[in-house]
Amino acid sequence: MTYQTLVMTFPENSLQETNEPTGFVRRIWISTLAFLMFSGILSTAQTLAENKSQPFGSEKVTLFQLTGKVRTGQLETFDNQQIIITETGKKRQFLWNDLLWLRFHREKIKRTSRQSATVYLANGDRIRLQPTGVADDILLGNRFESATANQQIKIPLMTIRGIVFHEPDTALARDKLEQVLLNHREKKDLLILRNGDRISGRFQKLDDNSVTFSQPDGKTLLRGIRAVVFNPRYLDFPKPKINQKILWLRDGSRITATRIEMPKNGRIKVLAAYGGTLELAKNAVRSIRVFGTKAISLSYLKPS
């Protein structure tokens, strides 16, 4: 697998003037500069005043209650038990167990980064990150698009169904690839190359440039990989808990959480169902779906 990095630079002389302004032109420049500086000061002061008047992290959200009522207000904060919003000038508290859905008024971002892969977990979650290696049967990754800078992600291999390093260009091809990941039943690991070839064998290791795969005729160091699908025989995901939440992120990730909270710094701390802890940027989440004691997914019910 290979990644491409685009580096944009300015020409060295792009900020240099070729002619020294004099006379009337200089006076015009000075007047314009003074006006822009004054306008900037006023704009900055107005922004600071607005930020000071609003609670930290306050933004518009919509709550969908189990009773069918819809509430819209400014988010104040939340923890694992309740959420607080300001609605028509009054602070109101809602228990997560009385809610079905929390929606932030944010748009989904386009996936512009070629350095991120998508990790598909056995419970249906998917996480965008850049895999950097495997140690003690733990996948290591960083540059998590919806997290704070320099956060390292650790995911047990036994919870991972597969990793897509390079997504196909068309939606149809992406859907077909996802079906291969979800329906792989062969008792071997599977490599899918970017040219469409498939290789069965045993996964050994990976780094940020290649994957090492063992076959009956020996180990092979491969590049140009689209995806790796792991042997389903070794999948072992923690049993789901009744009281949990599903976070849909702006970068396309889906994370099932057994615990969430928003400290005063505005970031969102998540204890994920696979066992790891994540810290998300406050603007990373698009919506939160609630599965509590009153709203239970049909997949958790035993057939009668």
Coordinates of C-alpha atoms in Angstrom, one line a residue:
M1 CA 0.0 0.0 0.0
T2 CA 1.3 3.4 -0.9
Y3 CA 0.2 6.9 0.1
Q4 CA 0.7 10.1 -1.7
T5 CA 1.3 13.4 0.0
L6 CA 0.7 16.7 -1.7
V7 CA 2.9 19.6 -0.5
M8 CA 2.1 23.1 -1.6
T9 CA 4.7 25.8 -1.4
F10 CA 4.8 29.5 -2.3
P11 CA 7.5 30.7 -4.7
E12 CA 10.2 32.5 -2.8
N13 CA 9.6 35.9 -4.5
S14 CA 5.8 35.7 -4.4
L15 CA 5.6 38.2 -1.5
Q16 CA 8.2 40.6 -2.8
E17 CA 7.2 43.9 -4.5
T18 CA 8.8 44.6 -7.9
N19 CA 8.3 48.4 -7.7
E20 CA 8.4 50.7 -4.7
P21 CA 5.1 52.6 -4.5
T22 CA 5.5 56.4 -4.2
G23 CA 3.4 59.5 -4.0
F24 CA -0.4 59.1 -4.4
V25 CA -0.2 55.3 -4.6
R26 CA 1.6 55.1 -1.3
R27 CA -1.0 57.3 0.4
I28 CA -3.7 55.1 -1.0
W29 CA -2.0 52.0 0.4
I30 CA -1.5 53.6 3.8
S31 CA -5.2 54.7 4.0
T32 CA -6.4 51.3 2.9
L33 CA -4.1 49.5 5.4
A34 CA -5.3 51.7 8.3
F35 CA -9.0 51.0 7.4
L36 CA -8.4 47.3 7.2
M37 CA -6.6 47.3 10.6
F38 CA -9.4 49.3 12.2
S39 CA -12.0 47.0 10.7
G40 CA -10.1 43.9 11.9
I41 CA -9.9 45.3 15.4
L42 CA -13.7 45.8 15.5
S43 CA -14.4 42.4 14.0
T44 CA -12.1 40.7 16.6
A45 CA -13.7 42.6 19.4
Q46 CA -17.2 41.6 18.2
T47 CA -16.1 37.9 17.9
L48 CA -14.6 37.9 21.4
A49 CA -17.8 39.4 22.8
E50 CA -20.0 36.8 21.1
N51 CA -17.8 34.0 22.3
K52 CA -17.8 35.3 25.8
S53 CA -21.6 35.5 25.8
Q54 CA -22.0 31.9 24.7
P55 CA -21.2 28.9 26.9
F56 CA -18.1 27.0 25.8
G57 CA -19.0 24.4 23.2
S58 CA -22.6 25.8 22.8
E59 CA -24.1 25.0 19.4
K60 CA -27.4 24.2 17.9
V61 CA -28.7 20.6 18.3
T62 CA -32.0 18.8 17.9
L63 CA -33.2 16.1 20.3
F64 CA -35.7 13.4 19.3
Q65 CA -37.5 12.0 22.3
L66 CA -39.1 8.6 22.7
T67 CA -42.4 10.3 23.2
G68 CA -42.2 11.7 19.7
K69 CA -41.4 15.3 20.7
V70 CA -38.6 17.2 19.0
R71 CA -36.5 19.7 20.9
T72 CA -34.1 22.2 19.4
G73 CA -31.7 24.3 21.4
Q74 CA -28.1 25.2 22.2
L75 CA -26.0 22.4 23.6
E76 CA -24.5 23.2 27.0
T77 CA -22.8 19.9 28.0
F78 CA -23.5 16.2 28.5
D79 CA -22.2 13.2 30.4
N80 CA -23.0 9.5 30.2
Q81 CA -26.4 9.9 31.9
Q82 CA -27.9 13.2 30.7
I83 CA -27.6 16.1 28.3
I84 CA -28.3 19.8 29.0
I85 CA -29.5 22.2 26.4
T86 CA -30.8 25.8 26.5
E87 CA -34.2 26.0 24.9
T88 CA -36.0 29.4 24.6
G89 CA -33.7 30.9 27.1
K90 CA -34.1 28.1 29.7
K91 CA -31.7 25.3 30.6
R92 CA -33.3 21.9 30.3
Q93 CA -32.0 18.5 31.3
F94 CA -32.8 15.2 29.4
L95 CA -31.8 11.7 30.3
W96 CA -30.2 9.8 27.5
N97 CA -32.6 6.9 28.2
D98 CA -35.5 9.2 27.3
L99 CA -34.0 10.0 23.9
L100 CA -33.8 8.3 20.6
W101 CA -31.4 10.5 18.7
L102 CA -29.3 13.7 19.0
R103 CA -28.5 15.5 15.8
F104 CA -25.9 18.2 15.5
H105 CA -26.4 20.8 12.8
R106 CA -23.3 19.9 10.8
E107 CA -22.6 18.7 7.3
K108 CA -20.6 15.5 6.5
I109 CA -17.1 16.3 5.3
K110 CA -15.7 14.9 2.0
R111 CA -12.9 12.4 2.4
T112 CA -10.0 14.3 0.9
S113 CA -7.2 12.6 2.8
R114 CA -5.4 9.7 1.0
Q115 CA -3.5 8.9 4.1
S116 CA -6.4 7.4 6.0
A117 CA -7.8 3.9 5.8
T118 CA -11.1 2.6 7.0
V119 CA -11.0 -0.1 9.7
Y120 CA -14.1 -2.3 9.7
L121 CA -14.9 -3.9 13.1
A122 CA -16.9 -7.1 13.7
N123 CA -19.9 -5.2 15.2
G124 CA -20.4 -3.0 12.2
D125 CA -18.4 0.0 13.3
R126 CA -15.8 1.6 11.0
I127 CA -13.0 4.0 12.0
R128 CA -11.0 6.2 9.8
L129 CA -7.3 6.2 10.7
Q130 CA -3.8 5.6 9.2
P131 CA -2.5 2.1 10.3
T132 CA 1.2 2.2 11.2
G133 CA 1.8 -1.3 12.5
V134 CA 0.8 -4.2 14.6
A135 CA 2.2 -5.1 18.0
D136 CA 1.0 -7.9 20.3
D137 CA -2.0 -8.5 18.1
I138 CA -3.0 -4.9 18.4
L139 CA -3.5 -2.6 15.4
L140 CA -1.8 0.7 15.8
G141 CA -2.8 3.8 14.0
N142 CA -2.6 7.6 14.1
R143 CA -3.7 10.8 12.3
F144 CA -7.3 10.0 13.3
E145 CA -9.3 12.5 11.2
S146 CA -11.9 13.2 13.9
A147 CA -9.6 13.3 16.9
T148 CA -7.1 15.7 18.5
A149 CA -3.7 15.9 17.0
N150 CA -1.1 13.1 17.6
Q151 CA -3.6 10.6 19.1
Q152 CA -2.5 7.0 18.8
I153 CA -5.4 4.5 18.2
K154 CA -5.1 0.9 19.4
I155 CA -7.6 -1.7 18.3
P156 CA -7.3 -5.5 19.0
L157 CA -7.0 -7.5 15.8
M158 CA -9.6 -10.0 17.0
T159 CA -12.2 -7.2 16.8
I160 CA -11.4 -6.2 13.2
R161 CA -13.1 -7.7 10.2
G162 CA -10.9 -6.0 7.6
I163 CA -9.0 -2.8 6.6
V164 CA -9.6 -0.9 3.4
F165 CA -6.5 1.1 2.5
H166 CA -7.6 2.5 -0.8
E167 CA -11.3 2.9 -1.5
P168 CA -12.6 2.4 -5.1
D169 CA -13.6 5.5 -7.0
T170 CA -17.3 4.5 -7.6
A171 CA -20.0 3.9 -5.1
L172 CA -20.9 0.6 -6.8
A173 CA -17.3 -0.7 -6.4
R174 CA -17.2 0.5 -2.8
D175 CA -20.4 -1.4 -2.0
K176 CA -19.0 -4.6 -3.6
L177 CA -15.8 -4.3 -1.7
E178 CA -17.7 -3.9 1.6
Q179 CA -19.8 -7.0 0.8
V180 CA -16.6 -9.0 0.4
L181 CA -15.5 -7.8 3.9
L182 CA -18.8 -8.6 5.5
N183 CA -19.4 -12.0 3.8
H184 CA -15.8 -13.4 3.9
R185 CA -16.1 -17.0 5.3
E186 CA -12.9 -18.6 4.2
K187 CA -10.7 -19.8 7.1
K188 CA -7.8 -17.7 5.7
D189 CA -6.9 -14.1 5.5
L190 CA -7.5 -12.4 2.2
L191 CA -5.6 -9.7 0.4
I192 CA -7.3 -7.7 -2.3
L193 CA -4.9 -5.8 -4.6
R194 CA -5.7 -2.6 -6.4
N195 CA -5.6 -4.4 -9.8
G196 CA -8.4 -6.7 -8.6
D197 CA -6.3 -9.8 -7.8
R198 CA -7.0 -11.7 -4.6
I199 CA -4.4 -13.7 -2.5
S200 CA -5.3 -16.1 0.3
G201 CA -2.8 -16.8 3.0
R202 CA -1.9 -15.6 6.5
F203 CA -1.4 -12.0 7.6
Q204 CA 1.9 -11.4 9.3
K205 CA 2.4 -7.7 9.8
L206 CA 2.0 -4.2 8.3
D207 CA 3.7 -0.8 8.4
D208 CA 2.8 2.5 6.7
N209 CA 4.2 1.3 3.4
S210 CA 3.6 -2.4 3.0
V211 CA 1.9 -5.6 4.2
T212 CA 3.7 -8.9 4.9
F213 CA 1.7 -12.0 3.9
S214 CA 2.7 -15.6 4.3
Q215 CA 1.7 -18.3 1.7
P216 CA 2.7 -21.9 1.4
D217 CA 5.7 -21.0 -0.7
G218 CA 7.0 -18.4 1.8
K219 CA 6.5 -14.8 2.9
T220 CA 5.7 -12.1 0.4
L221 CA 6.1 -8.4 0.9
L222 CA 3.3 -6.7 -1.0
R223 CA 2.4 -3.2 -2.1
G224 CA -0.4 -1.8 -4.1
I225 CA -3.0 -3.3 -1.7
R226 CA -6.6 -2.2 -1.7
A227 CA -7.8 -4.2 1.4
V228 CA -7.0 -7.0 3.8
V229 CA -9.8 -9.2 5.1
F230 CA -9.1 -11.2 8.3
N231 CA -9.9 -14.8 9.0
P232 CA -13.4 -14.8 10.6
R233 CA -12.4 -17.8 12.7
Y234 CA -10.5 -15.5 15.1
L235 CA -13.1 -12.8 15.4
D236 CA -14.0 -12.2 19.1
F237 CA -15.9 -9.0 19.8
P238 CA -17.0 -8.0 23.3
K239 CA -20.7 -8.8 24.0
P240 CA -22.9 -5.7 23.4
K241 CA -24.3 -3.9 26.3
I242 CA -27.9 -2.7 26.4
N243 CA -27.1 0.8 27.4
Q244 CA -24.9 2.2 24.6
K245 CA -24.7 4.9 22.0
I246 CA -23.7 5.0 18.4
L247 CA -21.7 8.0 17.2
W248 CA -21.8 9.0 13.5
L249 CA -18.8 11.2 12.7
R250 CA -18.4 13.8 10.0
D251 CA -15.6 11.8 8.3
G252 CA -17.8 8.7 7.8
S253 CA -16.7 6.8 10.9
R254 CA -19.2 5.0 13.1
I255 CA -18.3 4.2 16.7
T256 CA -20.4 2.3 19.2
A257 CA -19.8 3.7 22.7
T258 CA -20.5 2.2 26.1
R259 CA -19.6 5.5 27.8
I260 CA -19.4 9.2 26.6
E261 CA -18.8 12.5 28.3
M262 CA -17.9 16.1 27.3
P263 CA -15.4 17.7 29.8
K264 CA -15.1 21.4 30.1
N265 CA -12.5 21.5 27.4
G266 CA -15.2 20.7 24.9
R267 CA -13.7 17.5 23.6
I268 CA -15.7 14.3 23.7
K269 CA -14.3 11.3 25.5
V270 CA -15.5 7.9 24.3
L271 CA -15.1 4.4 25.7
A272 CA -15.7 2.4 22.5
A273 CA -17.4 -1.0 22.4
Y274 CA -14.2 -2.7 21.2
G275 CA -12.5 -1.7 24.5
G276 CA -10.4 1.4 23.5
T277 CA -10.7 5.0 24.6
L278 CA -10.9 7.8 22.0
E279 CA -10.9 11.6 22.4
L280 CA -12.8 13.3 19.6
A281 CA -12.7 16.9 18.6
K282 CA -15.9 18.7 19.6
N283 CA -16.9 19.3 16.0
A284 CA -16.3 15.7 14.9
V285 CA -19.7 14.2 15.7
R286 CA -22.8 14.5 13.4
S287 CA -25.3 12.6 15.4
I288 CA -25.7 10.2 18.4
R289 CA -28.1 7.3 18.3
V290 CA -29.2 6.1 21.7
F291 CA -29.8 2.5 22.7
G292 CA -30.8 2.4 26.4
T293 CA -33.2 0.7 28.7
K294 CA -36.2 2.0 26.8
A295 CA -34.9 1.9 23.2
I296 CA -33.5 -1.5 22.3
S297 CA -32.2 -2.6 18.9
L298 CA -34.1 -5.5 17.4
S299 CA -30.7 -7.3 16.9
Y300 CA -30.4 -7.5 20.7
L301 CA -33.7 -9.4 21.1
K302 CA -33.7 -13.1 21.3
P303 CA -36.1 -14.8 18.8
S304 CA -39.2 -16.2 20.4

